[in-house]
PDB file of C-alpha atoms in Angstrom:
ATOM      1  CA  UNK A   1     -34.408 -22.859 -48.597  1.00 50.00           C
ATOM      2  CA  UNK A   2     -33.720 -23.430 -45.072  1.00 51.00           C
ATOM      3  CA  UNK A   3     -30.390 -22.542 -43.763  1.00 49.00           C
ATOM      4  CA  UNK A   4     -29.338 -20.045 -46.681  1.00 51.00           C
ATOM      5  CA  UNK A   5     -29.676 -16.839 -44.239  1.00 51.00           C
ATOM      6  CA  UNK A   6     -26.946 -14.959 -42.734  1.00 48.00           C
ATOM      7  CA  UNK A   7     -24.448 -16.778 -40.567  1.00 49.00           C
ATOM      8  CA  UNK A   8     -24.406 -15.647 -36.836  1.00 46.00           C
ATOM      9  CA  UNK A   9     -22.200 -16.669 -34.132  1.00 49.00           C
ATOM     10  CA  UNK A  10     -23.955 -16.886 -30.888  1.00 51.00           C
ATOM     11  CA  UNK A  11     -20.663 -17.007 -28.603  1.00 52.00           C
ATOM     12  CA  UNK A  12     -19.161 -14.088 -26.950  1.00 50.00           C
ATOM     13  CA  UNK A  13     -16.832 -11.780 -28.669  1.00 48.00           C
ATOM     14  CA  UNK A  14     -13.260 -11.318 -26.812  1.00 48.00           C
ATOM     15  CA  UNK A  15     -13.138  -8.495 -24.616  1.00 46.00           C
ATOM     16  CA  UNK A  16     -10.955  -5.766 -26.047  1.00 44.00           C
ATOM     17  CA  UNK A  17      -9.763  -4.662 -22.600  1.00 47.00           C
ATOM     18  CA  UNK A  18      -6.660  -5.882 -21.229  1.00 48.00           C
ATOM     19  CA  UNK A  19      -6.463  -8.030 -18.126  1.00 59.00           C
ATOM     20  CA  UNK A  20      -4.907  -6.273 -15.026  1.00 63.00           C
ATOM     21  CA  UNK A  21      -2.953  -8.071 -12.786  1.00 71.00           C
ATOM     22  CA  UNK A  22      -4.290  -7.746  -9.123  1.00 92.00           C
ATOM     23  CA  UNK A  23      -2.602  -6.948  -5.947  1.00 96.00           C
ATOM     24  CA  UNK A  24      -3.943  -7.862  -2.329  1.00 97.00           C
ATOM     25  CA  UNK A  25      -2.598  -5.104   0.139  1.00 97.00           C
ATOM     26  CA  UNK A  26      -3.098  -6.714   3.647  1.00 97.00           C
ATOM     27  CA  UNK A  27      -2.624  -4.571   6.509  1.00 96.00           C
ATOM     28  CA  UNK A  28      -2.616  -4.902  10.588  1.00 93.00           C
ATOM     29  CA  UNK A  29      -3.161  -0.962  10.125  1.00 91.00           C
ATOM     30  CA  UNK A  30      -6.742  -0.668  11.424  1.00 90.00           C
ATOM     31  CA  UNK A  31      -7.328   3.083  10.266  1.00 93.00           C
ATOM     32  CA  UNK A  32      -4.642   4.937   8.632  1.00 95.00           C
ATOM     33  CA  UNK A  33      -3.467   2.386   6.025  1.00 96.00           C
ATOM     34  CA  UNK A  34      -6.960   0.874   4.931  1.00 96.00           C
ATOM     35  CA  UNK A  35      -8.085   4.726   4.629  1.00 96.00           C
ATOM     36  CA  UNK A  36      -4.902   5.635   2.407  1.00 96.00           C
ATOM     37  CA  UNK A  37      -5.210   2.554   0.154  1.00 96.00           C
ATOM     38  CA  UNK A  38      -9.087   2.696  -0.411  1.00 95.00           C
ATOM     39  CA  UNK A  39      -9.052   6.526  -1.101  1.00 94.00           C
ATOM     40  CA  UNK A  40      -6.475   5.668  -3.818  1.00 93.00           C
ATOM     41  CA  UNK A  41      -9.016   3.068  -5.435  1.00 91.00           C
ATOM     42  CA  UNK A  42     -10.117   5.827  -7.370  1.00 85.00           C
ATOM     43  CA  UNK A  43      -6.927   6.465  -9.354  1.00 87.00           C
ATOM     44  CA  UNK A  44      -6.514   4.554 -12.891  1.00 88.00           C
ATOM     45  CA  UNK A  45      -3.815   2.538 -11.665  1.00 90.00           C
ATOM     46  CA  UNK A  46      -2.005   0.096 -14.139  1.00 90.00           C
ATOM     47  CA  UNK A  47      -2.953  -2.526 -11.745  1.00 91.00           C
ATOM     48  CA  UNK A  48      -6.044  -3.238  -9.887  1.00 92.00           C
ATOM     49  CA  UNK A  49      -5.821  -4.010  -5.946  1.00 95.00           C
ATOM     50  CA  UNK A  50      -7.735  -4.942  -3.037  1.00 95.00           C
ATOM     51  CA  UNK A  51      -7.176  -4.199   0.775  1.00 96.00           C
ATOM     52  CA  UNK A  52      -7.590  -6.276   3.763  1.00 95.00           C
ATOM     53  CA  UNK A  53      -7.246  -5.419   7.236  1.00 95.00           C
ATOM     54  CA  UNK A  54      -5.858  -8.590   9.752  1.00 94.00           C
ATOM     55  CA  UNK A  55      -5.519  -8.489  13.266  1.00 92.00           C
ATOM     56  CA  UNK A  56      -1.864  -9.475  14.633  1.00 91.00           C
ATOM     57  CA  UNK A  57       1.565  -8.931  14.392  1.00 92.00           C
ATOM     58  CA  UNK A  58       3.430  -8.555  11.277  1.00 94.00           C
ATOM     59  CA  UNK A  59       4.506 -12.405  11.357  1.00 94.00           C
ATOM     60  CA  UNK A  60       0.717 -13.238  11.656  1.00 94.00           C
ATOM     61  CA  UNK A  61      -0.317 -10.633   8.665  1.00 95.00           C
ATOM     62  CA  UNK A  62       2.310 -12.405   6.673  1.00 96.00           C
ATOM     63  CA  UNK A  63       0.911 -15.817   7.509  1.00 96.00           C
ATOM     64  CA  UNK A  64      -2.585 -14.588   6.450  1.00 95.00           C
ATOM     65  CA  UNK A  65      -1.345 -12.869   3.377  1.00 95.00           C
ATOM     66  CA  UNK A  66       0.042 -16.092   2.474  1.00 96.00           C
ATOM     67  CA  UNK A  67      -3.197 -18.029   3.028  1.00 95.00           C
ATOM     68  CA  UNK A  68      -5.101 -15.277   1.111  1.00 93.00           C
ATOM     69  CA  UNK A  69      -2.681 -15.767  -1.823  1.00 93.00           C
ATOM     70  CA  UNK A  70      -3.166 -19.542  -1.883  1.00 94.00           C
ATOM     71  CA  UNK A  71      -6.971 -19.361  -1.853  1.00 93.00           C
ATOM     72  CA  UNK A  72      -6.975 -16.780  -4.359  1.00 92.00           C
ATOM     73  CA  UNK A  73      -6.269 -15.354  -7.716  1.00 91.00           C
ATOM     74  CA  UNK A  74      -4.180 -12.431  -6.832  1.00 94.00           C
ATOM     75  CA  UNK A  75      -0.942 -12.263  -8.620  1.00 93.00           C
ATOM     76  CA  UNK A  76       0.867 -10.525  -5.862  1.00 95.00           C
ATOM     77  CA  UNK A  77       0.586 -10.175  -2.008  1.00 97.00           C
ATOM     78  CA  UNK A  78       1.848  -7.150  -0.087  1.00 97.00           C
ATOM     79  CA  UNK A  79       1.831  -7.236   3.744  1.00 97.00           C
ATOM     80  CA  UNK A  80       2.136  -3.355   4.961  1.00 97.00           C
ATOM     81  CA  UNK A  81       3.118  -3.315   8.591  1.00 95.00           C
ATOM     82  CA  UNK A  82       4.900  -1.131  11.085  1.00 93.00           C
ATOM     83  CA  UNK A  83       8.046  -2.011  13.053  1.00 88.00           C
ATOM     84  CA  UNK A  84       7.631   0.142  15.988  1.00 82.00           C
ATOM     85  CA  UNK A  85       7.188  -2.337  18.559  1.00 78.00           C
ATOM     86  CA  UNK A  86       7.295  -5.681  16.748  1.00 84.00           C
ATOM     87  CA  UNK A  87      10.501  -8.220  16.373  1.00 84.00           C
ATOM     88  CA  UNK A  88      10.472  -8.369  12.529  1.00 87.00           C
ATOM     89  CA  UNK A  89      14.571  -9.718  11.807  1.00 81.00           C
ATOM     90  CA  UNK A  90      13.210 -13.010  10.187  1.00 90.00           C
ATOM     91  CA  UNK A  91       9.968 -11.581   8.601  1.00 92.00           C
ATOM     92  CA  UNK A  92      11.425 -10.562   5.416  1.00 91.00           C
ATOM     93  CA  UNK A  93      12.844 -14.210   4.803  1.00 93.00           C
ATOM     94  CA  UNK A  94       9.664 -15.938   6.116  1.00 95.00           C
ATOM     95  CA  UNK A  95       7.470 -13.721   3.643  1.00 96.00           C
ATOM     96  CA  UNK A  96       9.664 -14.634   0.923  1.00 94.00           C
ATOM     97  CA  UNK A  97       9.562 -18.444   1.534  1.00 96.00           C
ATOM     98  CA  UNK A  98       5.708 -18.354   1.846  1.00 96.00           C
ATOM     99  CA  UNK A  99       5.410 -16.043  -1.365  1.00 95.00           C
ATOM    100  CA  UNK A 100       4.315 -12.799  -0.258  1.00 97.00           C
ATOM    101  CA  UNK A 101       6.233  -9.185  -0.102  1.00 97.00           C
ATOM    102  CA  UNK A 102       6.391  -7.050   3.159  1.00 97.00           C
ATOM    103  CA  UNK A 103       6.503  -3.268   2.753  1.00 97.00           C
ATOM    104  CA  UNK A 104       7.611  -2.233   6.443  1.00 96.00           C
ATOM    105  CA  UNK A 105       7.634   1.181   7.940  1.00 96.00           C
ATOM    106  CA  UNK A 106       9.914   2.318  10.947  1.00 95.00           C
ATOM    107  CA  UNK A 107       8.421   3.404  13.223  1.00 96.00           C
ATOM    108  CA  UNK A 108       5.045   3.399  11.472  1.00 95.00           C
ATOM    109  CA  UNK A 109       3.163   4.152   8.354  1.00 97.00           C
ATOM    110  CA  UNK A 110       2.816   7.775   9.011  1.00 97.00           C
ATOM    111  CA  UNK A 111       6.276   8.133   7.920  1.00 98.00           C
ATOM    112  CA  UNK A 112       5.227   7.355   4.414  1.00 98.00           C
ATOM    113  CA  UNK A 113       2.333  10.107   4.926  1.00 98.00           C
ATOM    114  CA  UNK A 114       5.091  12.642   6.208  1.00 98.00           C
ATOM    115  CA  UNK A 115       7.232  12.034   3.091  1.00 98.00           C
ATOM    116  CA  UNK A 116       4.442  13.308   0.804  1.00 97.00           C
ATOM    117  CA  UNK A 117       4.357  16.739   2.782  1.00 97.00           C
ATOM    118  CA  UNK A 118       7.990  17.241   3.240  1.00 97.00           C
ATOM    119  CA  UNK A 119      11.768  15.646   3.131  1.00 97.00           C
ATOM    120  CA  UNK A 120      12.378  14.107   6.520  1.00 97.00           C
ATOM    121  CA  UNK A 121      15.187  12.061   8.244  1.00 95.00           C
ATOM    122  CA  UNK A 122      15.106  12.713  11.657  1.00 96.00           C
ATOM    123  CA  UNK A 123      14.599   9.436  13.930  1.00 96.00           C
ATOM    124  CA  UNK A 124      11.229   8.836  15.599  1.00 96.00           C
ATOM    125  CA  UNK A 125      10.928   7.223  18.762  1.00 94.00           C
ATOM    126  CA  UNK A 126       7.533   5.427  18.032  1.00 94.00           C
ATOM    127  CA  UNK A 127       4.189   5.989  16.084  1.00 93.00           C
ATOM    128  CA  UNK A 128       3.071   8.827  18.623  1.00 95.00           C
ATOM    129  CA  UNK A 129       5.928  11.048  17.988  1.00 96.00           C
ATOM    130  CA  UNK A 130       5.228  10.370  13.854  1.00 96.00           C
ATOM    131  CA  UNK A 131       1.658  11.540  14.470  1.00 95.00           C
ATOM    132  CA  UNK A 132       2.762  14.638  16.127  1.00 96.00           C
ATOM    133  CA  UNK A 133       5.130  15.441  13.389  1.00 97.00           C
ATOM    134  CA  UNK A 134       2.464  14.940  11.073  1.00 96.00           C
ATOM    135  CA  UNK A 135       0.539  17.460  12.958  1.00 96.00           C
ATOM    136  CA  UNK A 136       3.203  19.795  13.278  1.00 97.00           C
ATOM    137  CA  UNK A 137       3.118  20.116   9.244  1.00 96.00           C
ATOM    138  CA  UNK A 138      -0.682  19.562   8.715  1.00 96.00           C
ATOM    139  CA  UNK A 139      -2.573  20.833  11.694  1.00 96.00           C
ATOM    140  CA  UNK A 140      -5.861  19.660  10.512  1.00 94.00           C
ATOM    141  CA  UNK A 141      -4.301  15.900  10.537  1.00 93.00           C
ATOM    142  CA  UNK A 142      -6.682  13.234  12.253  1.00 92.00           C
ATOM    143  CA  UNK A 143      -5.496   9.269  11.950  1.00 89.00           C
ATOM    144  CA  UNK A 144      -9.209   8.412  12.063  1.00 89.00           C
ATOM    145  CA  UNK A 145     -10.516  10.708   9.053  1.00 93.00           C
ATOM    146  CA  UNK A 146      -7.168  10.897   6.556  1.00 94.00           C
ATOM    147  CA  UNK A 147      -7.945  13.019   3.649  1.00 94.00           C
ATOM    148  CA  UNK A 148      -6.410  11.961   0.707  1.00 94.00           C
ATOM    149  CA  UNK A 149      -6.343  15.383  -1.021  1.00 94.00           C
ATOM    150  CA  UNK A 150      -3.496  16.164   1.684  1.00 95.00           C
ATOM    151  CA  UNK A 151      -1.416  13.576   0.590  1.00 95.00           C
ATOM    152  CA  UNK A 152      -2.187  12.812  -3.320  1.00 91.00           C
ATOM    153  CA  UNK A 153      -0.256  15.631  -5.024  1.00 92.00           C
ATOM    154  CA  UNK A 154       2.895  14.775  -2.980  1.00 94.00           C
ATOM    155  CA  UNK A 155       3.013  11.200  -4.007  1.00 93.00           C
ATOM    156  CA  UNK A 156       5.521  10.950  -6.726  1.00 94.00           C
ATOM    157  CA  UNK A 157       7.908  13.057  -4.475  1.00 97.00           C
ATOM    158  CA  UNK A 158       7.258  10.689  -1.291  1.00 97.00           C
ATOM    159  CA  UNK A 159       8.313   7.791  -3.595  1.00 96.00           C
ATOM    160  CA  UNK A 160      11.750   9.821  -4.162  1.00 97.00           C
ATOM    161  CA  UNK A 161      12.035  10.761  -0.623  1.00 97.00           C
ATOM    162  CA  UNK A 162      11.465   7.210   0.684  1.00 97.00           C
ATOM    163  CA  UNK A 163      14.091   5.429  -1.690  1.00 97.00           C
ATOM    164  CA  UNK A 164      16.796   7.458  -0.459  1.00 97.00           C
ATOM    165  CA  UNK A 165      16.382   6.658   3.060  1.00 97.00           C
ATOM    166  CA  UNK A 166      17.987   3.485   4.740  1.00 95.00           C
ATOM    167  CA  UNK A 167      15.593   0.359   4.352  1.00 92.00           C
ATOM    168  CA  UNK A 168      13.465  -0.920   7.273  1.00 93.00           C
ATOM    169  CA  UNK A 169      14.040  -2.392   9.761  1.00 90.00           C
ATOM    170  CA  UNK A 170      17.185  -1.062  10.606  1.00 91.00           C
ATOM    171  CA  UNK A 171      16.591   2.602   8.955  1.00 93.00           C
ATOM    172  CA  UNK A 172      14.655   5.068  11.382  1.00 96.00           C
ATOM    173  CA  UNK A 173      12.814   6.826   9.754  1.00 97.00           C
ATOM    174  CA  UNK A 174      12.086   4.502   6.763  1.00 97.00           C
ATOM    175  CA  UNK A 175       9.219   3.214   4.706  1.00 97.00           C
ATOM    176  CA  UNK A 176       8.936   0.555   1.948  1.00 96.00           C
ATOM    177  CA  UNK A 177       5.373   1.731   1.119  1.00 97.00           C
ATOM    178  CA  UNK A 178       6.987   2.956  -2.023  1.00 97.00           C
ATOM    179  CA  UNK A 179       7.444  -0.588  -3.630  1.00 97.00           C
ATOM    180  CA  UNK A 180       3.355  -1.030  -3.008  1.00 97.00           C
ATOM    181  CA  UNK A 181       2.873   2.357  -5.087  1.00 95.00           C
ATOM    182  CA  UNK A 182       5.521   1.848  -7.508  1.00 95.00           C
ATOM    183  CA  UNK A 183       4.163  -1.781  -8.200  1.00 94.00           C
ATOM    184  CA  UNK A 184       0.464  -0.423  -8.809  1.00 94.00           C
ATOM    185  CA  UNK A 185       2.326   1.509 -11.425  1.00 89.00           C
ATOM    186  CA  UNK A 186       1.241   5.325 -12.745  1.00 69.00           C
ATOM    187  CA  UNK A 187      -2.164   5.980 -12.714  1.00 62.00           C
ATOM    188  CA  UNK A 188      -3.313   5.531 -16.281  1.00 51.00           C
ATOM    189  CA  UNK A 189      -4.833   8.235 -18.571  1.00 45.00           C
ATOM    190  CA  UNK A 190      -8.684   7.796 -19.121  1.00 44.00           C
ATOM    191  CA  UNK A 191      -9.175   7.202 -22.607  1.00 44.00           C
ATOM    192  CA  UNK A 192     -12.524   8.819 -22.213  1.00 43.00           C
TER     193      UNK A 192
END
């Protein structure tokens, strides 16, 4: 008899893996920021993310981030930028109006890296001074060749230290990068 065989379903079954919210990190930092976040992609974060470099000042970065969000499926867009020589007084409000988040560092992203290595609160005049401070702590430091091994172990303490500083752009030194890292969540344990 025809049709009395075992019934099969030809459709695909549902995936047992949960969907991970996605984050876009947009930065105008051509070297250090890109290297840092790209190196951390190997960690099993709760949220997946993509890193994108955009040229220009923080205001341009926020606008580019807004366009990326409008034309993609990203759940959240974070613009990671330095305060050092930019006027950013209205930037946070503009970012909120455009639906993106901003993680500022004053004077620069290197403040975030310093906090991985030691507690730090002395004002810094500019990015060059911040780089000199990292070199004092970590003599082999090379802005063009970030070694994530130098910073990975200090991430939790950097989060704690950064939260104690005044918020950028007023605080010097200061950084909001901890907010991005906290949003990514703690790296998940591999179920192996």
